[in-house]
Each structure stands twice: as structure tokens, then as C-alpha cells.
Amino acid sequence: MQFLALLAIAAVTAAAALPDHPATSGDASSLGGGFVPNCYFHEVGKRGVNVGRLTGKCSDDTTFSELYGTWLDLNLCLGNNNGTLIWQDKGNAIATSCKDCKSRHFDPQWIECSYRGRSGAWKQTSLDLNQGVRYEPGPNVLACFGHLGVSTD
């Protein structure tokens, strides 16, 4: 009986220690995204230090009365699964296996990249960043999983 009680306590403790967001997910609804309503301007950087960063001007409310500059390193959020972008905590996809990542023209919440698959061939892939990137109003930054972006203000 004591063994079962200890086992139950261990299970509850382990469940409480789990992160709020899963490490990878085919179901993006569990990732807690939704930055678009709070971010007036956002894009994936293509050049220089902004490569692989989602930059934005965001606000605590949808009136955009006060804007806060922020960026998030998407290597903390995205992985590569055989040439397909996936949500993955610290997936490091952009730094290790992609080229030509950018925001989709006229729909900048989407990232488009060329990724190398297992065969070595390059293929186009895209992902709606609004599914897994969120805006954190307290520190006024973009975030994914347990990672907070950087304020530029």
C-alpha cells in the first residue's frame, strides 16, 4: 500500500514538473500561440543579424496606442522533420538545415523556407507562426515554449 502511495506522489510530482508547452506537437492548438492580434508589424528577418528572427512591433491592446519592439530567435521554436518545419523546443532548424527563410509576401505571419530532407534534396516548407508564437504583455516580448524574446525598447 505504501508503494502505491509513493508511486502516486511520484506521478503527480512528475506531471507538475512538465513544461506548459509540449516539446513538439502535431497539434499546434496546444502551443499557446496567437501573437498576430497584438503585433502591428512583424516579419522574419532575411539578412544580417535578423536571419531566423521574428521581429515585431507589438502592443498590450489591439488599439496599438503604445508599440513595443521585440524579436524572437525562431531556432528556439522550430525543428526540421525530413524537410518539413515543425514546432520543436530548441529545434535549431534555421541555423542547421535551412536556407532562404522569409515571411510570406502579403501574409507575414507565415514563414517560408527551403529545407534539406533526409535524401539531401531541398524542398519548400511553410508554417503559420501564429500557431506557436505568442505575445507576452508583461515583458512586452514575443515568446514560444518557455522562451521569451528580446525587447528592443
Coordinates of C-alpha atoms in Angstrom, one line a residue:
M1 CA 0.0 0.0 0.0
Q2 CA 2.8 2.4 0.8
F3 CA 4.4 1.6 -2.5
L4 CA 1.2 2.6 -4.4
A5 CA 1.0 5.9 -2.4
L6 CA 4.7 6.7 -3.2
L7 CA 4.1 5.9 -6.8
A8 CA 1.1 8.2 -6.9
I9 CA 3.1 11.0 -5.3
A10 CA 5.9 10.5 -7.9
A11 CA 3.4 10.6 -10.8
V12 CA 1.8 13.9 -9.5
T13 CA 5.3 15.4 -9.0
A14 CA 6.4 14.4 -12.4
A15 CA 3.3 15.8 -14.1
A16 CA 3.7 19.1 -12.2
A17 CA 7.2 19.5 -13.5
L18 CA 6.2 19.2 -17.1
P19 CA 6.5 22.4 -19.2
D20 CA 3.4 24.3 -20.1
H21 CA 4.0 23.7 -23.8
P22 CA 5.0 20.3 -25.4
A23 CA 8.4 19.9 -26.9
T24 CA 7.0 19.0 -30.3
S25 CA 3.4 18.9 -31.4
G26 CA 1.4 18.0 -34.5
D27 CA -1.5 19.7 -32.8
A28 CA -0.5 23.4 -32.8
S29 CA -3.5 24.4 -30.7
S30 CA -1.7 23.1 -27.6
L31 CA 1.2 25.5 -28.2
G32 CA -0.5 28.7 -26.9
G33 CA 0.2 30.9 -30.0
G34 CA -1.7 33.9 -31.1
F35 CA 0.7 36.9 -31.4
V36 CA -0.9 38.5 -34.5
P37 CA -3.8 40.4 -32.8
N38 CA -1.2 42.2 -30.7
C39 CA 1.5 42.8 -33.3
Y40 CA 1.1 45.6 -35.8
F41 CA 4.2 44.8 -37.8
H42 CA 6.0 41.5 -37.9
E43 CA 8.4 39.7 -40.3
V44 CA 11.0 37.0 -40.4
G45 CA 14.5 38.5 -41.0
K46 CA 16.3 37.6 -44.1
R47 CA 19.7 39.4 -43.7
G48 CA 22.4 40.0 -41.2
V49 CA 21.7 39.6 -37.5
N50 CA 18.0 39.2 -38.2
V51 CA 18.2 35.9 -40.1
G52 CA 16.0 33.5 -38.3
R53 CA 14.4 36.1 -36.0
L54 CA 10.8 37.1 -35.9
T55 CA 10.7 40.8 -35.3
G56 CA 7.7 42.8 -34.4
K57 CA 6.1 46.0 -33.1
C58 CA 3.5 44.8 -30.6
S59 CA 1.1 46.3 -28.1
D60 CA -0.7 45.3 -24.9
D61 CA -4.0 46.0 -26.6
T62 CA -5.4 45.9 -30.1
T63 CA -5.6 49.7 -30.4
F64 CA -1.8 49.9 -30.7
S65 CA -1.7 53.0 -28.6
E66 CA 1.8 52.1 -27.5
L67 CA 4.1 49.9 -29.5
Y68 CA 7.0 47.8 -28.2
G69 CA 9.8 46.5 -30.3
T70 CA 10.7 42.8 -29.9
W71 CA 12.4 39.9 -31.6
L72 CA 12.4 36.1 -31.1
D73 CA 15.0 33.6 -32.3
L74 CA 13.0 31.0 -34.1
N75 CA 15.7 28.4 -33.6
L76 CA 14.2 28.1 -30.1
C77 CA 10.8 27.2 -31.6
L78 CA 11.2 25.3 -34.9
G79 CA 12.6 22.0 -35.9
N80 CA 13.1 20.2 -39.2
N81 CA 11.4 16.8 -39.7
N82 CA 12.7 15.5 -43.0
G83 CA 12.4 18.8 -44.8
T84 CA 9.2 20.0 -43.0
L85 CA 9.0 22.7 -40.5
I86 CA 7.6 21.6 -37.1
W87 CA 7.2 23.1 -33.7
Q88 CA 10.1 21.9 -31.6
D89 CA 11.5 23.3 -28.4
K90 CA 15.1 24.3 -29.3
G91 CA 14.8 22.6 -32.7
N92 CA 17.6 24.8 -34.2
A93 CA 16.1 24.3 -37.6
I94 CA 17.0 27.6 -39.2
A95 CA 20.6 27.5 -38.1
T96 CA 21.3 23.9 -39.1
S97 CA 19.3 22.9 -42.1
C98 CA 17.6 25.7 -44.0
K99 CA 18.2 28.5 -46.5
D100 CA 16.2 31.5 -47.7
C101 CA 13.8 31.7 -44.8
K102 CA 11.5 34.7 -45.0
S103 CA 8.0 36.0 -44.3
R104 CA 5.3 35.1 -46.8
H105 CA 4.6 38.1 -49.1
F106 CA 1.3 39.7 -48.0
D107 CA 0.8 37.2 -45.2
P108 CA 3.9 37.7 -42.9
Q109 CA 2.7 35.5 -40.0
W110 CA 3.8 32.6 -42.2
I111 CA 7.5 31.6 -42.5
E112 CA 8.7 30.0 -45.8
C113 CA 12.0 28.2 -46.1
S114 CA 13.9 25.8 -48.2
Y115 CA 14.9 22.8 -46.0
R116 CA 17.1 19.8 -46.7
G117 CA 15.4 16.5 -46.3
R118 CA 17.0 13.1 -45.4
S119 CA 17.7 12.4 -49.1
G120 CA 19.7 15.7 -49.3
A121 CA 17.2 17.3 -51.7
W122 CA 15.9 20.8 -50.9
K123 CA 12.2 21.3 -50.6
Q124 CA 9.9 24.3 -49.8
T125 CA 8.1 24.3 -46.5
S126 CA 6.0 26.8 -44.6
L127 CA 4.4 27.2 -41.2
D128 CA 1.9 29.6 -39.6
L129 CA 4.0 31.3 -36.8
N130 CA 0.8 32.5 -35.1
Q131 CA 0.1 28.9 -34.0
G132 CA 3.0 28.7 -31.7
V133 CA 4.4 32.2 -31.1
R134 CA 2.6 34.3 -28.6
Y135 CA 2.9 37.9 -27.3
E136 CA 3.8 38.2 -23.6
P137 CA 2.3 41.6 -22.4
G138 CA 4.3 41.7 -19.1
P139 CA 7.7 41.9 -20.5
N140 CA 6.3 43.1 -23.9
V141 CA 8.1 40.4 -26.0
L142 CA 7.3 37.6 -28.4
A143 CA 7.7 34.1 -27.0
C144 CA 7.5 30.3 -27.8
F145 CA 7.5 27.3 -25.5
G146 CA 9.3 28.6 -22.3
H147 CA 11.5 31.1 -24.2
L148 CA 11.0 34.8 -24.1
G149 CA 12.1 37.1 -26.9
V150 CA 14.2 40.3 -26.6
S151 CA 12.8 43.8 -26.1
T152 CA 14.3 46.4 -28.4
D153 CA 12.9 49.3 -26.5

